XYZ file of C-alpha atoms in Angstrom:
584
model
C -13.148 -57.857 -51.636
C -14.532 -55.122 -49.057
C -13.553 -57.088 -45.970
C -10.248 -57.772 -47.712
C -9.425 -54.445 -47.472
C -10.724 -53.600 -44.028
C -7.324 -55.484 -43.253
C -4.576 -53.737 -41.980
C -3.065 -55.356 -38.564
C -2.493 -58.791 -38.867
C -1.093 -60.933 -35.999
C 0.704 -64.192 -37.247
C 1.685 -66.993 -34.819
C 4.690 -69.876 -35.262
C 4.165 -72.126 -33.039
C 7.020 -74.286 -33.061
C 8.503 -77.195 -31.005
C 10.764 -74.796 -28.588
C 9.821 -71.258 -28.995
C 6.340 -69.489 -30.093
C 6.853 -66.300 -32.125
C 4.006 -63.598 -32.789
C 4.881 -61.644 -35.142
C 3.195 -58.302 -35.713
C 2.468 -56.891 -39.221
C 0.841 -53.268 -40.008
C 0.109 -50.559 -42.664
C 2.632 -47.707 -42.105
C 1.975 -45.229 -44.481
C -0.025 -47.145 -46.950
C 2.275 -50.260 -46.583
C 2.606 -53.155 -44.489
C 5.595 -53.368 -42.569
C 7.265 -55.693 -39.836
C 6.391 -53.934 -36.679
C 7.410 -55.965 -33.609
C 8.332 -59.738 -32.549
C 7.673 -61.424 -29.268
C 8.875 -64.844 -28.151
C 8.378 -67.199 -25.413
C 8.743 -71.177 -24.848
C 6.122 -73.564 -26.642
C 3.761 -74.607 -23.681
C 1.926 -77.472 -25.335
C 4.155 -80.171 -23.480
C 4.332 -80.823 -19.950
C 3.860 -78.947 -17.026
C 1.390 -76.792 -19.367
C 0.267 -79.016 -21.839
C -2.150 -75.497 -23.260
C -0.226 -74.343 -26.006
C -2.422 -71.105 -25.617
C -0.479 -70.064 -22.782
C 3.114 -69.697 -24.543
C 0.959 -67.792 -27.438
C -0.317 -65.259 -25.004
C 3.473 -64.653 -23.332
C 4.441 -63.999 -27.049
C 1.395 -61.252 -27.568
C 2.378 -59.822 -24.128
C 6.199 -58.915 -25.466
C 4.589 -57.311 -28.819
C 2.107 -55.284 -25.915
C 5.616 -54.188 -24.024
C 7.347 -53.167 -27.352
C 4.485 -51.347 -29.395
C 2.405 -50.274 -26.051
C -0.729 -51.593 -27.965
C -3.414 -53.416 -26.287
C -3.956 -56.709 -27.987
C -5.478 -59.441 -25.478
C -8.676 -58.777 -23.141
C -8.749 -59.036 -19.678
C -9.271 -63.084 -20.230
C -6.243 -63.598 -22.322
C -8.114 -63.312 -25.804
C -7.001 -61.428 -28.928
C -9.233 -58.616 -29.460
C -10.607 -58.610 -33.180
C -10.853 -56.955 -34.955
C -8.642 -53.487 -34.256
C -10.784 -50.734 -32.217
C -9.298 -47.480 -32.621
C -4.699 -47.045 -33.406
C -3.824 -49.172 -30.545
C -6.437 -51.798 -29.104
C -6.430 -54.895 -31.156
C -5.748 -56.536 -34.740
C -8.003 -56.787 -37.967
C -6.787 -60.605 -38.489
C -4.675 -63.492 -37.092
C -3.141 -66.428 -38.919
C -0.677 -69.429 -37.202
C 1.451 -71.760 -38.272
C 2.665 -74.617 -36.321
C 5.688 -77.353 -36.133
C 4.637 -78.433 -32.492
C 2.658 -81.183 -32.837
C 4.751 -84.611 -33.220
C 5.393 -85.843 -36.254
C 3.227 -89.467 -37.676
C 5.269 -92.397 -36.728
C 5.121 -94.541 -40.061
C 5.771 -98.022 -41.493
C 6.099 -98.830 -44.636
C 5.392 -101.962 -46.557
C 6.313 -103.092 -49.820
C 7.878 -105.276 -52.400
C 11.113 -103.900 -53.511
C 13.153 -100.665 -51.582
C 14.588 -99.894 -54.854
C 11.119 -98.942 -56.403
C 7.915 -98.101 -54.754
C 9.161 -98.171 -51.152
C 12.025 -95.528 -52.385
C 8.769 -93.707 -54.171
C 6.763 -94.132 -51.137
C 10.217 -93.145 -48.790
C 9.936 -89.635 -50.799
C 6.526 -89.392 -50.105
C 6.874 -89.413 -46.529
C 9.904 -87.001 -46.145
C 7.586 -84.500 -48.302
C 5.591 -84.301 -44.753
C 5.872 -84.067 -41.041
C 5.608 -88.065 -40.534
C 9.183 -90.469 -39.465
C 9.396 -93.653 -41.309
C 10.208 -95.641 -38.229
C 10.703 -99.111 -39.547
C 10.282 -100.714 -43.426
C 8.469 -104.738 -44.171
C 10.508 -106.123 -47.556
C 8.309 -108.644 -49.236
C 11.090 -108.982 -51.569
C 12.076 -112.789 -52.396
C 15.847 -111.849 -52.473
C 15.584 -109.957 -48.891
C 11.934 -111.413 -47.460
C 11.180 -110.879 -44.428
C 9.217 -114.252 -42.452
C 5.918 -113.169 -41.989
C 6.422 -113.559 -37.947
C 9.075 -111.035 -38.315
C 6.804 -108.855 -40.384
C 3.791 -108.670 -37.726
C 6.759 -107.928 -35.042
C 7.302 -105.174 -36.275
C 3.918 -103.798 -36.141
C 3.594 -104.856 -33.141
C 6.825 -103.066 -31.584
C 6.598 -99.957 -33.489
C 2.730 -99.298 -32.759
C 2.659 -97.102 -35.927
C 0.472 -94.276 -36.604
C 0.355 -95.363 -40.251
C 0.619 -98.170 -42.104
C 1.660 -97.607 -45.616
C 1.115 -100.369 -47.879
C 2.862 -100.473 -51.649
C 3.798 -102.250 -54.273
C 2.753 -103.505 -57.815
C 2.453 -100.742 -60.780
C -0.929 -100.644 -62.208
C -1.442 -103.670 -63.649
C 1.553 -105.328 -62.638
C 2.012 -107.921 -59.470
C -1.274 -108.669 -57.115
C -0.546 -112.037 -55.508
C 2.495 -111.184 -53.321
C 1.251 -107.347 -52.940
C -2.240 -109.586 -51.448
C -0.213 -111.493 -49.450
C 1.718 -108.835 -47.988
C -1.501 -107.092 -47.361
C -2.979 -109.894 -45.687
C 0.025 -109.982 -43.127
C -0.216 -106.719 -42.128
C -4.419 -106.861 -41.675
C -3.527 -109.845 -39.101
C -0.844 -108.037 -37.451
C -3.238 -105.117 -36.787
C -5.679 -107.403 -35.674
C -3.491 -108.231 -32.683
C -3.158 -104.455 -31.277
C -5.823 -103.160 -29.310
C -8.303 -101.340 -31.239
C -7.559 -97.966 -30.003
C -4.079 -98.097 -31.036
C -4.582 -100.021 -34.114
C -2.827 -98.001 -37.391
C -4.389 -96.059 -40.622
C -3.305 -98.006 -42.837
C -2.894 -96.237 -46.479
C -2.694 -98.598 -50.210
C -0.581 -96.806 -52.835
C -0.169 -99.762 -54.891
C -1.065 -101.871 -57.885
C -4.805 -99.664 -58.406
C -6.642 -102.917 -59.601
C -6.254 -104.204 -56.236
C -8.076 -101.647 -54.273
C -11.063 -103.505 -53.676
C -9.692 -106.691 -53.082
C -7.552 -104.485 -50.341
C -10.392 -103.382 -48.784
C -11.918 -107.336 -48.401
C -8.333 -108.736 -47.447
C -8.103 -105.881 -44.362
C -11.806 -106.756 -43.453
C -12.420 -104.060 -40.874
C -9.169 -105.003 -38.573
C -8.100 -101.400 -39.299
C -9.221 -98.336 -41.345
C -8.425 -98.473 -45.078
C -7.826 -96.145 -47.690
C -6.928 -96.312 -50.758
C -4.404 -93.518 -52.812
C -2.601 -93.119 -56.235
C -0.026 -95.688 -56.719
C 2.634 -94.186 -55.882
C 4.743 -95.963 -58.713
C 1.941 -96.380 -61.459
C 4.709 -97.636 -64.209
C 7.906 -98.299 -63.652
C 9.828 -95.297 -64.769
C 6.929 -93.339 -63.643
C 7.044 -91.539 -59.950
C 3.729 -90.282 -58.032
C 4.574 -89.709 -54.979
C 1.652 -86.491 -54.581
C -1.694 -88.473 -53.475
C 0.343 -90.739 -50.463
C 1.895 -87.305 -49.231
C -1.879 -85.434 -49.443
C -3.020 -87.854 -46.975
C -0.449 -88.181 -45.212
C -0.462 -83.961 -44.398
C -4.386 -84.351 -44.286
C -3.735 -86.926 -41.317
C -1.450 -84.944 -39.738
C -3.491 -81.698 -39.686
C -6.545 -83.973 -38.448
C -4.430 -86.261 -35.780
C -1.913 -84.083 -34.735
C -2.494 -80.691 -35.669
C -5.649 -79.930 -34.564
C -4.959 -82.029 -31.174
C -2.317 -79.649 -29.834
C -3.453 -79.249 -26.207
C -5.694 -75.537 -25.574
C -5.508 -75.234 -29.674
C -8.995 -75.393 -29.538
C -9.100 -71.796 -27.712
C -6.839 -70.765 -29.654
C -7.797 -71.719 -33.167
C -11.062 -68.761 -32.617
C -9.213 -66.417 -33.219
C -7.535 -67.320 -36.960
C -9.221 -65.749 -39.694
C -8.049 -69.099 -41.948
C -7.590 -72.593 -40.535
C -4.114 -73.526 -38.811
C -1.191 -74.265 -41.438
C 1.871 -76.491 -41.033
C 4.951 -74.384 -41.294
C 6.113 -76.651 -44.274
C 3.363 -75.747 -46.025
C 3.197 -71.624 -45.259
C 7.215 -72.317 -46.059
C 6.758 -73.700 -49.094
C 4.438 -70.974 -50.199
C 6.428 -68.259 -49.754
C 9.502 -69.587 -51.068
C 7.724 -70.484 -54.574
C 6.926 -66.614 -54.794
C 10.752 -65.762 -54.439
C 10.903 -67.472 -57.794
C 7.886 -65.915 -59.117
C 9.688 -62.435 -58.423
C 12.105 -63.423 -61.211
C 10.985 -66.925 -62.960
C 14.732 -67.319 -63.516
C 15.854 -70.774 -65.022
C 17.861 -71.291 -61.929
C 15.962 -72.636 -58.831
C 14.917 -71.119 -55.102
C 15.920 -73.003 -52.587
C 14.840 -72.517 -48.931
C 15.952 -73.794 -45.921
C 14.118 -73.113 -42.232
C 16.254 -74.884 -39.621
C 13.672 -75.541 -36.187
C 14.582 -77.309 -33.183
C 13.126 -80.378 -34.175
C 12.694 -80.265 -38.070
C 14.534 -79.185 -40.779
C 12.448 -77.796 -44.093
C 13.293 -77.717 -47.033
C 11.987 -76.178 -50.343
C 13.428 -76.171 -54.142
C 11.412 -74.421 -56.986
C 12.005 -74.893 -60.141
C 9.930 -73.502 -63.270
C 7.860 -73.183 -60.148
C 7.238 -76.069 -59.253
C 8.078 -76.195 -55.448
C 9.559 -79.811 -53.830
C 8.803 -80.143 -50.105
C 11.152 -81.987 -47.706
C 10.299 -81.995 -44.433
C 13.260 -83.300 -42.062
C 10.710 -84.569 -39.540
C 12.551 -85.621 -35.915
C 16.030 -83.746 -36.752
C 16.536 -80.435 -35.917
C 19.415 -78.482 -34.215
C 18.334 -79.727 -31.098
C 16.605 -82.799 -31.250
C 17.623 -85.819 -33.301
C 21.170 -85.265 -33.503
C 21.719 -88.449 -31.471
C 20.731 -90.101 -34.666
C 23.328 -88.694 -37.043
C 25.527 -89.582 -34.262
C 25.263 -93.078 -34.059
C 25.044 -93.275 -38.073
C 28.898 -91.082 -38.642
C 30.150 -90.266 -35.240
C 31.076 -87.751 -33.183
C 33.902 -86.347 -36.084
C 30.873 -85.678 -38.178
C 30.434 -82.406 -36.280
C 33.978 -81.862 -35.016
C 35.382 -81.617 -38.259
C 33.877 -78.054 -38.434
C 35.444 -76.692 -35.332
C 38.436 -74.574 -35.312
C 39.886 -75.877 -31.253
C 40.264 -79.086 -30.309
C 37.838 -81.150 -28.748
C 36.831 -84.488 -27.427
C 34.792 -86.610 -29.153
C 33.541 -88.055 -25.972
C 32.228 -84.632 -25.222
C 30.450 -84.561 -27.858
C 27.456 -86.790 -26.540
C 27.160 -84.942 -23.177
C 26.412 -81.376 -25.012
C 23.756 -82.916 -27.409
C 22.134 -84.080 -24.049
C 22.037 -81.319 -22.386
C 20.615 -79.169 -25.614
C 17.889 -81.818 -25.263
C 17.145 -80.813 -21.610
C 17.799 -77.225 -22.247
C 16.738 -76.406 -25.789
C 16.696 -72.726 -25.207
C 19.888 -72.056 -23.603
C 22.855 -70.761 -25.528
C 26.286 -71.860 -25.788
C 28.713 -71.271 -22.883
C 31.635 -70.557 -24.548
C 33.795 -70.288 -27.925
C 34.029 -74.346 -28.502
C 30.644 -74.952 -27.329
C 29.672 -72.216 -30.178
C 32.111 -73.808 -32.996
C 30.629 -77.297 -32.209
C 26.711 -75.726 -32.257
C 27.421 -74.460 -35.943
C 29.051 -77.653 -36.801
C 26.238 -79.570 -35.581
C 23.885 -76.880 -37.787
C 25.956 -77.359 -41.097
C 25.269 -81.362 -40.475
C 21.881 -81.127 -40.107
C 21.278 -78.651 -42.928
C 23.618 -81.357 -45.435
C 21.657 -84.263 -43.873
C 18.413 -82.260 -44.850
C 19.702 -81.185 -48.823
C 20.697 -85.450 -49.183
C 17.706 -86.421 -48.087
C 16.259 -83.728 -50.559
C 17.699 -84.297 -53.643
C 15.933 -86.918 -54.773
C 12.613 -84.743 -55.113
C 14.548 -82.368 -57.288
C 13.973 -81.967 -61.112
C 16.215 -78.925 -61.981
C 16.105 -79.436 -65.781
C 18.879 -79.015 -68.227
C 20.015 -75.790 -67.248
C 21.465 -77.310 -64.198
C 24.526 -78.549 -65.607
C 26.590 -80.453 -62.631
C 24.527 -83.826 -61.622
C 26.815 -84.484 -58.643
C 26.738 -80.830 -57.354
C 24.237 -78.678 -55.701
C 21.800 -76.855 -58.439
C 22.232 -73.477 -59.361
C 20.118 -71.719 -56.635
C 19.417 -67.796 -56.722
C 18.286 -66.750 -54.071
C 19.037 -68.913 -51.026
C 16.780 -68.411 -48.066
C 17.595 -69.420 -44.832
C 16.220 -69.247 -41.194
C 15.918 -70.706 -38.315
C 16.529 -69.204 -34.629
C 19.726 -71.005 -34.517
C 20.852 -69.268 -37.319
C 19.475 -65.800 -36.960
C 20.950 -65.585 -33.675
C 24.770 -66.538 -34.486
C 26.935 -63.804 -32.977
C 28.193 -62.807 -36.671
C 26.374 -62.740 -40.165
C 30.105 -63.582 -41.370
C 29.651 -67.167 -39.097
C 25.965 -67.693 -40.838
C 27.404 -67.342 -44.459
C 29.892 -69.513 -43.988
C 27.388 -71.804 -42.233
C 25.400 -71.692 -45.338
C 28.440 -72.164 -47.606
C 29.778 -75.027 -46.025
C 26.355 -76.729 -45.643
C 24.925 -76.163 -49.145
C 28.046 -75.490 -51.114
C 26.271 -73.392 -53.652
C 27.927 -72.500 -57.478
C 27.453 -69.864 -59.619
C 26.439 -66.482 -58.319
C 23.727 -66.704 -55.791
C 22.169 -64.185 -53.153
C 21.958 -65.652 -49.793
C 18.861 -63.881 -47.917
C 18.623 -64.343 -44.400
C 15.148 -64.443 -42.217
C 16.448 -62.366 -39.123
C 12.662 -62.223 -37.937
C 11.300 -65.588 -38.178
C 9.107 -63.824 -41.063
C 9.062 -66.971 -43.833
C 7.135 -69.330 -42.117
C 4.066 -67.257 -41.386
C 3.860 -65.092 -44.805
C 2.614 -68.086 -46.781
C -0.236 -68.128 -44.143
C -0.518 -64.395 -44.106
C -0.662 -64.569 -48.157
C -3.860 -66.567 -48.036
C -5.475 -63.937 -46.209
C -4.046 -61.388 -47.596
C -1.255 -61.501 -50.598
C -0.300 -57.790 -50.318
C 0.896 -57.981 -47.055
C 3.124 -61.009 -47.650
C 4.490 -59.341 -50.694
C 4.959 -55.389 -49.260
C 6.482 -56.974 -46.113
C 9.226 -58.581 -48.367
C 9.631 -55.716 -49.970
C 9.841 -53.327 -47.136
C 12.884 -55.387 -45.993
C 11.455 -58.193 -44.425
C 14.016 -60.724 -45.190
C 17.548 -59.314 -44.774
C 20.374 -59.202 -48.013
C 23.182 -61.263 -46.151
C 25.536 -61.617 -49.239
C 26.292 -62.240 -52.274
C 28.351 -65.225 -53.589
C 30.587 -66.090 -56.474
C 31.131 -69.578 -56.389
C 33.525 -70.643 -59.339
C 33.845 -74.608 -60.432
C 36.071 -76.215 -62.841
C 39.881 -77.850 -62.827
C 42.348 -76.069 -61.708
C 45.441 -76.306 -59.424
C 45.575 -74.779 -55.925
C 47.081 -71.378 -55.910
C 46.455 -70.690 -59.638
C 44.508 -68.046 -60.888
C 40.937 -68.941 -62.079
C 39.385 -65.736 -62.787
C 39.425 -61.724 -62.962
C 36.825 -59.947 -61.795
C 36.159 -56.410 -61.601
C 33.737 -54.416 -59.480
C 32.078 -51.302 -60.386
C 30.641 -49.538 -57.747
C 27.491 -47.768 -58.475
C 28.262 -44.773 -56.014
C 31.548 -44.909 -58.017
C 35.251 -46.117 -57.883
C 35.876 -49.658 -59.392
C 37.595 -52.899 -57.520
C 39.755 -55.372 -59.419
C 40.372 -58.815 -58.162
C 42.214 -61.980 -59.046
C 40.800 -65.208 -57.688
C 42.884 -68.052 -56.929
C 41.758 -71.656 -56.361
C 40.923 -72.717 -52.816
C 40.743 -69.239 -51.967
C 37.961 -67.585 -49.812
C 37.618 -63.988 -49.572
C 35.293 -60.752 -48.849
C 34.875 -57.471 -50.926
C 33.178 -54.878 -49.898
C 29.719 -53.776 -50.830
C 27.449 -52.552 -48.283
C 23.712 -53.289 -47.828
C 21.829 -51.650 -49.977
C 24.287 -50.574 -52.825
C 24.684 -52.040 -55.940
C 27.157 -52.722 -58.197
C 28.095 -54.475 -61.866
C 30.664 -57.380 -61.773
C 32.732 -57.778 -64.688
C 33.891 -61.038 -64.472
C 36.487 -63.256 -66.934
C 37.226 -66.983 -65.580
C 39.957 -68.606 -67.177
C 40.377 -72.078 -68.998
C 37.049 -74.483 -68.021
C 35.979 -71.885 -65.095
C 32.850 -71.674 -64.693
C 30.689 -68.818 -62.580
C 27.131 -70.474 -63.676
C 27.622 -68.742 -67.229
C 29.008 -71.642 -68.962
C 32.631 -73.059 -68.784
C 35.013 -70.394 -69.634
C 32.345 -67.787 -70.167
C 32.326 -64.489 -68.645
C 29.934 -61.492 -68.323
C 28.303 -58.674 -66.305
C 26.125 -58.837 -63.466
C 24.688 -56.623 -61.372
C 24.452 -57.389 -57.624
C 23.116 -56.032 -54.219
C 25.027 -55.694 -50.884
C 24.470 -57.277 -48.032
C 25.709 -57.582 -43.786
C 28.642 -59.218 -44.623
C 29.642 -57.732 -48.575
C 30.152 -59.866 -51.655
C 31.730 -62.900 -50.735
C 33.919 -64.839 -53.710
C 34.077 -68.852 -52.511
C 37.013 -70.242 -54.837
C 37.597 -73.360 -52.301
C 36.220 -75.951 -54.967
C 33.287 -77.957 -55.149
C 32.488 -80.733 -53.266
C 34.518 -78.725 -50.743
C 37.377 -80.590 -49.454
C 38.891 -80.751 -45.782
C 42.122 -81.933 -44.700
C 42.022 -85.038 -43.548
C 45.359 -84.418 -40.578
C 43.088 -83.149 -37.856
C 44.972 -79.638 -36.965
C 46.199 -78.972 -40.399
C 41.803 -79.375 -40.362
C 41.362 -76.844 -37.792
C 43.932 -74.248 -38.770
C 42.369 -74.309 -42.473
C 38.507 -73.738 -40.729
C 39.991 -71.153 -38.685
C 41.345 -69.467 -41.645
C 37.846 -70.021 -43.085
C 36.384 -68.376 -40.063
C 38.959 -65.268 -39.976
C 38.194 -65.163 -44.035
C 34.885 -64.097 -43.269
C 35.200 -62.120 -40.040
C 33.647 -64.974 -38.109
């Protein structure tokens, strides 16, 4: 506990595909604060291939901004802190950078343990790149089985199938294939190959494989049939990465001296720190967090604290959008931009964000199309996340998204939108939250890192939050129920705690802004009409009190599942109403 406290400066480190953030944290006046930011491009990839080196540009900004002295002469971080400027008591990293595992799976039926075994994969930074059906309906010849080995050269090999005590001939034969099709790759390139089936079979596994590749076994990952376990396949799976990937970034080992605590997966530090946002109030709704990178998309949902990891691995606002564009087109992401423009263009810019992935856009259309392409990415990441959730019966709307409260979201693509008006309307659009939520937004790049930082030291995560880490971007009252367009859903009225009151009639398909600036507070009175409902109940009304943010208290009234016009400009007049609606 005595070193623990010797902590004050604490230098944390994202390492991420594109960019590397330090971030610089410090006691000011008995509590730790944000201090500084520096940011420079990810160096682990060719010409540089030393990850070390983009980590040091980073330090070198904080050095420029703060005027303190924290690397020697030979590029290292000096620890711990010597005097008010030299140095830093403790460094922690987190890191997206390395590439995710490339996986195939293998099983008997997709609607069963391969979907288990599906979830278990998205939970960590691994790609299912291909999927072997032993299913009689849908089989697969066993030459077409070893192909695919063969041509996808996985990382892993992920074998299920069977509940316990359920089918073991066709889960042996199936295991069988896939030992001879590893036997024909060269050893060196030969996959891990994980079992999370039928447990009575892990032996026999172990004979059938016979050394042609390295075996493990896990928990079966659908142990009964109405019974999901998807927890040991995805703890090996993130133990792999850290060991294969991870730890092989290029000039990590340099680098990994100087961490007080071994380096952390941003999903993981993510995670962390989103579950204590629901700790802060352990309200029946959930926390849902969202961290949009350049080349995955994370997602976290916590309910009664348990947190559900989804890690979009490969698809990011920069890379992997070629894939949701050969899936649902090119209209997929012009349907959210106000101006025309052709879908043949479309293509070209998503290549050139590939080349370029830290250049901004060039003009207004190249901007409406970059937060189109973010509110696809972020819906692509909640489907692909839903299944994980278990919201419980206070989450009344199956086919809608949970009630969330707060909703944290980062990113660098959207911390650096022109507008906070365009990022709530980003989030809106992409999440389509009901019920009254608070959307916080990470302007820093602060969430990833302060689950690391909290295993070091759990004040500093906590007074850094408090101290206004995260930034109140609004507030939003997001009414459901039947009603016609134009009609009147609900009264509200808003008392201002400086004083002065604000009363409001919400129509349907309405979208609107009241005031109430960060960092005041005020009491909503609210009284929904007929089946309304504000997250209260249908019908039910209440107070509330609620907290400011950069763009006010924003009342969303446009439905849910939102609804665009299908006649292309009466489309792009109605999201450039949206736009104008929020001061975008």
């Amino acid at each position: 506990m005595a070193r623990e406290q010797r902590i004050g400066s604490i230098l944390a480190v994202d390492c991420g595909t594109v960019l590397t953030k330090a971030i610089l944290l410090d006691q000011v006046d008995g509590s730790y604060h944000f201090v500084a930011r520096g940011a420079a491009l990810t160096t682990a990839g060719s010409p540089w291939r030393d990850i070390a080196l983009g980590i040091q540009h980073a330090v070198e900004q904080i050095e420029d901004i703060t005027g303190r002295v924290l690397l020697d002469e030979a590029g290292r971080l000096i620890i711990p802190q010597r005097g008010s400027i030299t140095g830093v008591d403790a460094c922690v990293a987190v890191s997206s950078a390395a590439l995710p595992l490339r996986v195939v799976l293998a099983g008997l039926v997709p609607e069963l343990s391969l979907s288990t075994a599906q979830r278990a994969v998205s939970g960590t930074y691994a790609r299912v790149e291909d999927v072997i059906v032993q299913d009689p309906r849908r089989r697969m010849s066993e030459e077409e089985q070893i192909r695919v080995v063969l041509q996808r050269k996985p990382d892993v090999l992920c074998v299920v199938g069977g509940t316990d005590g359920g089918a073991t001939l066709p889960v042996l034969e199936l295991v069988e294939t896939m030992a001879l099709a590893c036997s024909m790759l060269p050893e060196g390139e030969r996959p891990q190959i994980f079992f999370a089936g039928n447990t009575a079979l892990r032996q026999k596994v172990v004979d059938v494989v016979g050394g042609q590749a390295p075996v493990q076994s896990v928990d079966n990952v659908l142990p009964a049939p109405t019974v999901e376990n998807p927890v040991g396949l995805q703890k090996e799976l993130d133990a792999l990465y850290r060991q294969k990937q991870l730890a092989q970034l290029p000039g990590g080992e340099i680098f990994q001296r100087w961490l007080n605590v071994p380096l952390m997966p941003v999903s993981e530090s993510f995670a962390r720190h989103v579950q204590y946002l629901w700790y802060l109030d352990e309200s029946p709704k959930g926390t849902l967090g969202i961290e949009l990178g350049a080349a995955n998309t994370l997602v976290t949902a916590v309910f009664g604290g348990e947190p559900a990891v989804t890690v979009g691995a490969g698809i990011g606002s920069v890379y992997g959008l070629d894939r949701i564009l050969e899936r649902k087109g090119a209209e997929v992401f012009l349907r959210w931009v106000p101006t025309p423009f052709k879908p043949e263009q479309v293509q070209s810019v998503l290549l050139y964000r590939a080349l370029w992935p830290a250049s901004i856009p060039q003009d207004a259309e190249e901007l409406w199309l970059e937060q189109g392409i973010i509110r696809e990415v972020i819906r692509e990441a909640l489907q692909a996340a839903r299944p994980a959730w278990r919201p419980g019966k206070t989450q009344p709307y199956p086919n809608l998204t949970p009630l969330f409260d707060p909703i944290l979201v980062g990113g660098g693509a959207l911390a650096a939108a022109p507008r906070p008006g365009q990022v709530a309307l980003m989030v809106l659009d992409a999440v389509e939250p009901i019920g009254i939520s608070t959307i916080l937004l990470d302007v820093h790049g602060l969430a990833p890192v302060l689950g690391a930082v909290a295993t070091l030291k759990p004040l500093a995560a906590v007074e850094v939050v408090d101290n206004g880490g995260l930034v109140n971007l609004a507030t939003v009252i997001a009414p459901v129920g039947p009603a016609r367009k134009g009609e009147v859903i609900l009264r509200m009225r808003v008392h201002y705690e400086k004083g002065g009151s604000l009363d409001v009639e919400v129509t349907s398909g309405s979208l609107e802004v009241l005031p109430l600036p960060a960092g005041e507070e005020a009491v909503l009175e609210i009284r929904p009409r007929g089946r309304i409902d504000v997250g209260l109940g249908p019908g039910r009304g209440g107070k509330r009190r609620v907290r400011g943010g950069l763009v006010g208290l924003i009342v969303d009234a446009r439905g849910r599942p939102l609804q665009l016009p299908a006649d292309p400009y009466t489309r792009m007049a109605q999201v450039q109403q949206w736009l104008w609606d929020m001061g975008g």
